[in-house]
Amino acid sequence: TKNKYDYDLLVLGGGSGGLACAKEAVEHGARVICFDFVKPTPVGTKWGVGGTCVNVGCIPKKLMHQASLLGEAVHEAVAYGWNVNDQNIKPDWKKLVKSVQGHIKSVNWVTRVDLRDKKVEYVNSMGVFVNDHTIEYKTKENETKKVTAEYIVVAVGGRPRYPDIPGATEFGITSDDIFSLEREPGRTLVVGAGYVGLECACFLKGLGYDPTVMVRSIVLRGFDRQMSELLAAMMVDRGVTFLHTTIPTAVVKQPDGRLLVKYLNTSTLAQNSEIFDTVLWAIGRKGLIDDLKLDAAGIKTKNDKIVVDGSEATNVPHIFAVGDIIYGRPELTPVAILSGRLLARRLFAASNQLMDYADVATTVFTPLEYSCVGMSEETAIQKHGSENIEVFHGYYKPTEFFIPQKSVRHCYLKAVAEITGDQKVLGLHYIGPVAGEVIQGFAAALKSGLTIKTLLNTVGIHPTTAEEFTRLSITKRSGRDPTPAS
Ligand code: FAD
Ligand code: NA7
């Protein structure tokens, strides 16, 4: 049956999940074709192969985060004795965007070379289902072509949503536009308090712009409540403005080009308006199923996502989905990559290893970062009952904060554990410098069955902030003050 179809595997979407799956499949001898196509945003932003992470997600976000941390570091450097002559240090937005985009272009190029070397056929076109083994697409010359495959993997990801209010798409931008914005963002309204909204507000703040975050209900829904509130307090401390229980109602362009945003406080019902230079929607993402004609293949969806089983199979057994397009799974690049790779091994290398979506660590890249793995305190209590949970916690003072007299008020960490036996660790939470680097190793420990006993028997690396996890001695139950003496 090898040549019944044009290809063994057809991948729709050349992002984190799709590329990982396609590249792994060719390693195991499969004939693979991969489609990737990006529709421009309403203001015309478009980008190359590689998907969200490389072009408009993790990578440019991390680079802008770093740029904003460096601004802070310059000021700290003075306290450490550096002579920084120019007291009026300012970033050059255009230069920053140019550097960030330069890096992205080089990654796009490396990706294309890699696909060519690995002999994955890459088509820069939108793939659309004709039936459950056939995809149709338009060539550069606008010819319609069809291609068939034994297996199809849908890895089309998602794109930011726009609210359904006047002026939203005409005048607002999203994370798809901000990292290549040609003009300075200026005074910016960020609507939405998920991690994307908070991260964007924070790097804008660090770069000297003046962000306001509009919060409909709570910040960071889905994350540990205490940590989320602490993170928001840290942002307030650093001068980010929050508008709570507020929703936008209209965006109107002023004669001078600035944007008047009308909004409603849903608890007081007060209506108000304010002028901004930029309005950035960060109200969540929508799965890209609309153009796929999934009905032609009979694939089941839920909301705007695709429903899959534990082997990433859709209701059509030879059609799979990986990455952000899957219903009810974490929307993170390493999740998309590993599930794509494991799927290819099951299809073409006789593997039976399934993707384990449990205990995936994640980081919110705010100036003090927040990273966590495992359960939130609420989830642990809900699953095990509060009488069966012990929470170890503490504030701490990073050594490097003393000389520049940086605020340590929000440097906090906690371990959520079972109360009995060696006290199996259920969740770890940390707010502080380089949170992702701190938590990554602990995530492996947690996946290996880490207990509080082992954690406290681990000798720390001094002086680090990660060592604070090995020194957790105060339980919430004890009521003792978790602030350090010195
Ligand atoms: P994508 O990477 O979105 O790729 C899908 C590709 O398919 C796209 O290029 C799309 O245009 C294309 N496509 C769609 N439909 C079709 C079609 N019919 N035919 C052909 N091609 C099509 N994750 C992290 O782990 N860490 C982070 O720090 C992080 N930061 C983020 C910051 C931001 C601002 C955003 C928006 C996301 C961030 N993410 C982060 C999430 C991460 O980017 C996604 O989880 C990841 O990119 C998902 O990969 P994917 O393969 O599912 O989809
Ligand atoms: P999230 O995490 O879905 O967050 C969206 C935020 O936007 C959240 O604070 C929402 O508030 C808010 N929201 C949603 N709709 C609206 C409208 N219409 N008006 C105002 N505010 C709104 O999205 P992100 O973009 O941060 O992250 C995208 C995904 O990446 C996310 O699913 C993560 O898993 C990974 P709410 O709490 O619903 O009241």
XYZ file of C-alpha atoms and ligand atoms in Angstrom:
578
model
C 0.000 0.000 0.000
C 3.089 2.199 0.230
C 2.362 4.088 -2.983
C -1.406 4.178 -2.865
C -1.054 7.792 -1.711
C 1.242 10.599 -2.891
C 2.743 10.840 0.616
C 2.875 8.774 3.782
C 2.305 11.864 5.917
C 0.791 15.238 5.169
C 1.187 17.930 7.834
C -1.013 21.012 7.878
C 0.870 23.797 9.661
C 4.603 24.403 9.832
C 4.803 25.562 13.434
C 6.309 23.944 16.512
C 4.149 20.807 16.415
C 3.876 20.317 12.659
C 7.588 20.742 11.931
C 8.618 18.436 14.783
C 6.250 15.754 13.511
C 7.307 16.166 9.848
C 11.043 16.073 10.621
C 10.756 13.055 12.900
C 8.675 11.198 10.300
C 11.301 11.604 7.543
C 13.949 10.326 9.976
C 11.990 7.070 9.988
C 11.740 6.879 6.211
C 8.338 8.433 5.604
C 7.585 10.554 2.537
C 6.371 13.817 4.054
C 4.779 17.024 2.780
C 4.201 20.015 5.068
C 1.986 23.029 4.369
C 2.422 26.335 6.126
C 0.562 29.517 5.342
C 0.115 32.716 7.341
C -2.820 35.019 6.677
C -1.801 38.650 7.288
C -3.253 40.398 10.336
C -5.859 43.152 9.842
C -3.039 45.742 9.818
C -1.058 43.652 7.331
C 1.607 41.938 9.459
C 2.793 38.636 8.024
C 5.719 36.293 8.573
C 7.537 33.215 7.370
C 7.674 29.518 8.159
C 7.974 28.261 11.737
C 4.643 29.192 13.272
C 3.696 31.277 16.275
C 6.585 30.520 18.637
C 9.383 31.625 16.326
C 7.643 34.529 14.603
C 5.121 36.104 16.963
C 5.336 34.166 20.226
C 7.957 32.751 22.586
C 11.045 33.992 20.742
C 10.275 37.675 20.058
C 8.556 37.816 23.444
C 11.655 36.520 25.239
C 13.869 38.958 23.312
C 11.709 41.943 24.270
C 11.589 40.671 27.849
C 15.387 40.541 27.841
C 15.560 44.049 26.372
C 13.389 45.302 29.194
C 15.427 43.459 31.867
C 18.602 45.012 30.458
C 17.141 48.483 30.960
C 16.733 47.619 34.616
C 20.221 46.119 34.734
C 21.777 49.333 33.454
C 20.379 51.184 36.456
C 21.503 48.446 38.837
C 24.954 48.572 37.314
C 25.406 52.099 38.690
C 24.844 50.815 42.218
C 27.500 48.168 41.538
C 30.015 50.871 40.643
C 29.702 51.118 36.893
C 30.036 54.605 35.508
C 27.078 54.898 33.205
C 27.460 58.450 32.031
C 24.233 59.074 30.208
C 21.647 59.361 32.956
C 18.811 59.491 30.450
C 19.055 55.937 29.143
C 16.343 55.136 26.634
C 15.763 52.226 24.305
C 15.523 52.726 20.559
C 12.323 50.866 19.668
C 13.075 50.764 15.942
C 16.520 49.310 16.556
C 15.073 46.726 18.945
C 12.398 45.681 16.433
C 15.043 45.466 13.710
C 17.254 43.211 15.835
C 14.342 41.009 16.876
C 13.082 40.700 13.298
C 16.610 40.023 12.082
C 16.875 37.086 14.415
C 13.477 35.773 13.349
C 14.399 36.000 9.651
C 17.552 33.986 10.320
C 15.524 31.307 12.118
C 13.061 31.231 9.179
C 15.978 30.709 6.836
C 17.554 27.955 8.927
C 14.145 26.247 9.101
C 13.770 26.226 5.327
C 17.291 24.884 4.835
C 16.654 22.227 7.460
C 13.445 21.117 5.723
C 15.273 20.917 2.409
C 18.164 18.931 3.929
C 15.825 16.535 5.677
C 13.756 16.169 2.492
C 10.476 17.322 3.932
C 8.558 18.815 1.042
C 7.452 22.295 2.113
C 4.591 24.140 0.467
C 3.877 27.747 1.395
C 0.146 27.499 0.867
C -3.074 26.973 2.771
C -4.140 23.324 2.838
C -7.854 22.542 2.748
C -9.578 19.154 3.156
C -11.254 17.631 0.100
C -11.824 14.280 1.786
C -10.184 12.295 4.575
C -7.060 11.493 2.521
C -6.949 14.507 0.189
C -5.842 18.110 0.628
C -6.303 20.882 -1.889
C -4.137 23.987 -2.197
C -3.287 26.847 -4.504
C 0.154 27.098 -6.069
C 2.048 30.387 -6.408
C 0.674 30.541 -9.958
C -2.835 30.273 -8.497
C -3.418 26.764 -9.848
C -5.484 24.470 -7.662
C -3.725 21.212 -6.852
C -4.652 18.117 -4.896
C -2.402 15.823 -2.924
C -3.169 12.601 -1.048
C -1.615 11.031 2.041
C -2.073 7.961 4.171
C -1.908 9.964 7.410
C -2.772 13.621 7.951
C -1.667 15.671 10.963
C -3.480 18.926 11.660
C -1.133 21.350 13.432
C -2.606 24.689 12.423
C -2.382 26.402 15.812
C -4.339 29.520 16.646
C -4.426 33.284 16.255
C -5.382 36.109 18.617
C -9.041 36.978 19.029
C -10.497 40.445 18.536
C -13.406 41.648 20.645
C -16.669 42.307 18.877
C -16.791 46.071 19.487
C -16.586 49.061 17.126
C -13.059 49.888 16.035
C -11.469 46.709 17.400
C -9.995 45.292 14.193
C -9.511 48.665 12.456
C -7.492 50.286 15.223
C -6.335 47.570 17.614
C -3.328 45.310 17.244
C -2.358 42.004 18.864
C 0.747 40.036 19.774
C 0.871 39.193 16.036
C 1.779 42.857 15.338
C 3.620 44.208 18.377
C 6.985 42.533 17.770
C 7.310 44.134 14.314
C 5.547 47.421 15.031
C 7.347 50.121 13.083
C 6.359 53.010 15.319
C 6.918 53.236 19.062
C 3.954 51.749 20.925
C 3.714 54.722 23.296
C 0.972 54.742 25.894
C -0.573 51.306 25.502
C -3.787 49.705 26.639
C -3.433 45.951 26.976
C -6.826 44.281 27.104
C -6.757 40.834 28.745
C -4.902 39.544 31.781
C -3.789 36.128 30.610
C -0.064 35.475 30.429
C 0.269 37.068 27.001
C -1.345 40.306 28.215
C 0.761 40.506 31.367
C 4.004 39.737 29.533
C 3.352 42.367 26.858
C 2.433 44.987 29.473
C 5.611 44.207 31.398
C 8.094 44.449 28.547
C 6.413 47.676 27.426
C 6.769 49.030 30.951
C 10.411 47.986 31.103
C 11.050 49.740 27.789
C 9.663 52.961 29.202
C 6.161 53.001 27.755
C 3.171 53.387 29.959
C 0.945 50.329 29.877
C -2.506 49.881 31.352
C -3.925 46.381 31.724
C -7.677 45.995 31.431
C -8.899 43.024 33.454
C -12.345 41.593 32.832
C -12.443 39.295 35.875
C -9.204 37.958 37.417
C -5.560 37.974 36.392
C -4.039 34.734 35.103
C -7.099 32.516 35.186
C -5.982 28.904 35.510
C -2.836 29.675 37.511
C -2.439 29.496 41.314
C -4.463 32.366 42.763
C -2.029 33.491 45.449
C 0.895 33.564 43.000
C -1.196 35.387 40.374
C -2.255 38.090 42.823
C 1.327 38.478 44.019
C 2.492 38.877 40.422
C -0.144 41.541 39.762
C 0.919 43.361 42.954
C 4.524 43.249 41.713
C 3.384 44.841 38.444
C 1.486 47.591 40.289
C 4.619 48.241 42.357
C 6.524 48.749 39.139
C 4.041 51.248 37.800
C 1.740 49.182 35.583
C -1.827 50.527 35.818
C -4.697 48.056 36.173
C -8.331 48.666 35.332
C -10.231 45.946 37.161
C -13.648 44.484 36.289
C -13.576 46.519 33.118
C -14.412 45.754 29.498
C -13.821 47.887 26.416
C -16.879 49.082 24.490
C -15.426 51.018 21.541
C -12.214 52.304 20.008
C -12.435 55.618 18.157
C -9.574 57.138 16.204
C -8.942 60.785 17.070
C -8.018 63.425 14.473
C -4.426 63.304 15.767
C -4.281 59.546 15.178
C -4.434 58.577 18.844
C -7.076 56.135 20.053
C -9.946 56.946 22.358
C -11.024 53.811 24.185
C -14.461 53.758 25.774
C -14.933 51.267 28.561
C -17.339 50.033 31.168
C -16.685 49.007 34.744
C -18.932 45.964 35.066
C -19.138 46.168 38.855
C -19.832 49.920 39.285
C -21.387 50.278 35.799
C -19.386 53.484 35.429
C -18.515 54.358 31.836
C -15.297 56.080 31.069
C -12.867 56.769 28.269
C -9.183 57.354 27.863
C -6.705 58.130 25.112
C -3.966 55.683 24.155
C -1.393 55.456 21.389
C -1.807 51.705 21.016
C -4.522 49.207 21.922
C -3.337 45.614 22.159
C -5.886 42.811 22.374
C -4.649 39.873 24.450
C -8.016 38.274 25.069
C -7.085 34.726 24.140
C -6.598 32.774 20.956
C -8.837 31.056 18.459
C -8.037 27.725 16.821
C -7.595 28.055 13.036
C -10.245 25.581 11.920
C -12.438 27.867 9.806
C -10.570 27.545 6.504
C -9.817 23.804 6.796
C -13.214 22.440 5.674
C -12.932 19.770 8.367
C -16.449 18.598 7.476
C -15.127 17.275 4.175
C -13.111 14.765 6.202
C -15.721 14.351 8.936
C -13.462 15.618 11.764
C -15.160 16.503 15.047
C -14.462 19.834 16.737
C -15.316 21.494 20.028
C -15.496 25.286 20.188
C -12.708 26.153 17.756
C -10.468 23.200 18.614
C -10.094 19.602 17.447
C -11.002 16.772 19.765
C -8.396 13.998 20.035
C -7.859 10.868 22.124
C -4.751 9.911 24.104
C -2.888 9.108 20.875
C -3.733 12.491 19.293
C -6.109 10.710 16.897
C -9.244 12.565 15.845
C -12.518 10.695 15.390
C -11.120 9.842 11.916
C -8.479 7.261 12.899
C -5.793 8.172 10.324
C -6.127 11.925 10.948
C -4.346 13.388 13.997
C -3.926 16.768 15.614
C -1.051 18.197 17.661
C -0.235 21.506 19.351
C -2.468 24.472 20.105
C -5.290 23.208 17.899
C -6.034 20.316 20.284
C -8.955 20.834 22.615
C -8.173 21.039 26.342
C -4.366 20.777 26.356
C -1.652 23.238 27.380
C -0.845 25.720 24.600
C 2.935 25.611 24.830
C 5.683 25.044 22.292
C 7.484 22.143 24.016
C 4.130 20.384 24.378
C 3.453 20.753 20.644
C 6.975 19.587 19.766
C 7.047 16.494 21.954
C 3.553 15.371 21.011
C 4.368 15.849 17.310
C 7.599 13.901 17.606
C 6.071 11.036 19.600
C 3.193 10.806 17.138
C 5.627 10.450 14.206
C 7.464 7.686 16.097
C 4.219 5.823 16.706
C 3.230 6.147 13.038
C 6.576 5.302 11.443
C 8.897 3.740 14.026
C 6.641 1.184 15.720
C 6.744 3.104 18.991
C 3.828 2.965 21.376
C 4.868 5.815 23.641
C 2.064 8.274 24.296
C 2.468 11.951 25.139
C 2.184 12.667 28.858
C 0.490 16.036 29.300
C 0.731 15.976 33.098
C 2.952 18.301 35.130
C 4.131 20.526 32.308
C 6.167 23.405 33.726
C 5.537 26.914 32.487
C 6.786 30.459 33.026
C 5.228 33.893 32.887
C 7.989 36.218 31.690
C 7.244 39.306 33.768
C 10.220 41.265 35.305
C 10.127 39.064 38.371
C 9.156 35.905 36.557
C 6.639 33.357 37.750
C 7.237 29.717 37.060
C 5.352 26.675 38.221
C 5.003 22.963 37.735
C 2.244 20.666 38.911
C -0.839 21.645 40.848
C -1.933 25.029 42.101
C -2.826 25.174 45.788
C -6.520 25.317 44.822
C -6.316 22.253 42.593
C -4.444 20.282 45.269
C -7.056 21.173 47.869
C -9.875 20.367 45.485
C -8.344 16.969 44.613
C -7.084 15.895 48.043
C -8.969 18.026 50.594
C -7.273 20.802 52.578
C -6.690 18.480 55.565
C -4.467 16.291 53.350
C -2.340 19.083 51.906
C 0.680 20.795 53.415
C 1.933 24.021 51.862
C 5.539 25.037 52.559
C 6.255 28.646 51.742
C 8.576 31.565 52.234
C 9.610 34.989 51.089
C 13.292 35.293 50.276
C 15.903 37.911 49.457
C 18.044 37.342 46.348
C 21.647 38.305 47.210
C 21.997 40.348 44.050
C 19.056 42.553 45.066
C 20.789 44.057 48.125
C 23.267 46.461 46.518
C 20.824 48.088 44.097
C 18.204 47.920 46.875
C 15.669 46.214 44.655
C 12.332 45.395 46.200
C 12.180 41.854 47.535
C 8.550 42.216 48.519
C 7.301 39.805 45.860
C 10.089 37.215 45.945
C 8.134 34.238 47.167
C 7.975 30.517 46.630
C 5.927 27.580 47.787
C 5.725 23.829 47.567
C 2.328 22.153 47.677
C 2.613 18.604 49.044
C 0.751 15.686 50.533
C 0.677 15.896 54.310
C 1.464 12.248 55.060
C 4.560 10.038 54.676
C 7.525 11.557 52.875
C 5.151 14.218 51.606
C 4.975 13.825 47.856
C 5.311 17.179 46.112
C 2.258 18.043 44.016
C 3.182 21.525 42.865
C 6.056 24.008 42.960
C 5.645 27.751 42.522
C 8.285 30.446 42.345
C 8.303 34.182 41.757
C 11.722 35.719 41.267
C 14.622 36.101 38.875
C 15.069 33.578 36.023
C 12.093 31.542 37.158
C 12.072 29.241 34.142
C 15.708 28.278 34.735
C 14.959 27.634 38.401
C 11.889 25.462 37.868
C 12.997 23.400 34.862
C 15.158 21.001 36.881
C 12.660 20.770 39.693
C 10.068 19.794 37.064
C 12.125 16.690 36.251
C 12.336 15.939 39.982
C 8.596 16.352 40.406
C 7.959 14.024 37.471
C 10.247 11.504 39.185
C 8.147 11.558 42.346
C 9.914 14.257 44.390
C 9.034 14.386 48.100
C 9.499 17.166 50.645
C 11.865 14.805 52.447
C 14.128 14.592 49.382
C 13.809 18.287 48.696
C 14.954 19.213 52.206
C 17.733 16.613 52.058
C 19.041 18.227 48.892
C 22.009 20.467 49.548
C 21.473 23.838 47.953
C 23.763 25.759 45.646
C 24.750 28.930 47.431
C 24.136 31.764 46.756
C 21.254 31.134 44.387
C 17.534 31.719 44.568
C 16.775 28.133 43.528
C 18.338 26.919 46.793
C 15.373 28.464 48.617
C 13.416 25.352 47.602
C 15.786 23.253 49.715
C 15.249 25.528 52.725
C 11.467 25.605 52.874
C 10.714 25.132 56.562
C 7.530 27.066 57.251
C 4.125 25.565 56.604
C 1.057 27.700 56.022
C -0.726 25.591 58.633
C 1.777 26.675 61.319
C 0.763 30.300 60.886
C 4.404 31.306 61.285
C 5.638 34.431 59.530
C 7.169 33.398 56.167
C 9.314 36.537 55.828
C 13.036 36.007 56.406
C 14.743 37.715 59.327
C 17.767 39.046 57.463
P 1.705 27.273 15.483
O 3.080 27.481 15.952
O 0.755 28.400 15.640
O 1.822 26.878 13.932
C 0.731 26.666 13.112
C 1.056 27.104 11.700
O 0.075 26.596 10.786
C 1.025 28.605 11.534
O 2.147 29.050 10.817
C -0.259 28.839 10.740
O -0.241 30.041 10.003
C -0.279 27.615 9.877
N -1.589 27.267 9.304
C -2.817 27.459 9.831
N -3.764 26.937 9.038
C -3.126 26.406 7.973
C -3.561 25.706 6.812
N -4.852 25.446 6.596
N -2.621 25.307 5.916
C -1.316 25.573 6.112
N -0.856 26.206 7.211
C -1.751 26.615 8.121
N 4.840 28.866 24.411
C 5.863 28.517 25.211
O 6.111 27.333 25.386
N 6.640 29.451 25.829
C 6.427 30.768 25.657
O 7.146 31.599 26.228
C 5.372 31.174 24.804
N 5.147 32.477 24.591
C 4.154 32.847 23.756
C 3.953 34.201 23.537
C 2.957 34.633 22.702
C 2.766 36.108 22.472
C 2.115 33.672 22.054
C 1.027 34.114 21.152
C 2.303 32.327 22.278
C 3.324 31.897 23.124
N 3.556 30.544 23.368
C 4.577 30.182 24.203
C 2.709 29.492 22.771
C 3.378 28.841 21.538
O 3.738 29.834 20.619
C 2.408 27.853 20.913
O 1.991 26.939 21.889
C 3.029 27.068 19.758
O 3.528 27.922 18.761
C 2.000 26.117 19.179
O 2.540 25.422 18.088
P 1.598 24.786 16.980
O 2.486 23.972 16.120
O 0.424 24.148 17.597
O 1.015 26.021 16.159
P -5.931 33.567 27.924
O -5.035 32.918 28.878
O -7.100 32.841 27.382
O -6.396 34.944 28.592
C -7.306 35.784 27.971
C -7.553 36.985 28.861
O -8.416 37.892 28.197
C -8.222 36.620 30.157
O -7.737 37.506 31.139
C -9.699 36.878 29.837
O -10.442 37.196 30.964
C -9.607 38.064 28.935
N -10.720 38.192 28.004
C -11.252 37.221 27.228
N -12.222 37.728 26.452
C -12.302 39.040 26.745
C -13.120 40.101 26.259
N -14.035 39.895 25.313
N -12.948 41.330 26.783
C -12.016 41.537 27.742
N -11.200 40.581 28.236
C -11.354 39.342 27.735
O -5.156 34.092 26.634
P -3.664 34.523 26.346
O -3.719 35.218 25.028
O -3.038 35.235 27.461
O -2.938 33.147 26.190
C -3.309 32.349 25.097
C -3.174 30.931 25.401
O -1.815 30.598 25.513
C -3.860 30.501 26.683
O -4.959 29.690 26.379
C -2.801 29.746 27.456
O -3.187 28.441 27.779
C -1.616 29.701 26.562
P -11.339 36.088 31.784
O -10.404 35.472 32.773
O -11.861 35.107 30.761
O -12.395 36.910 32.391
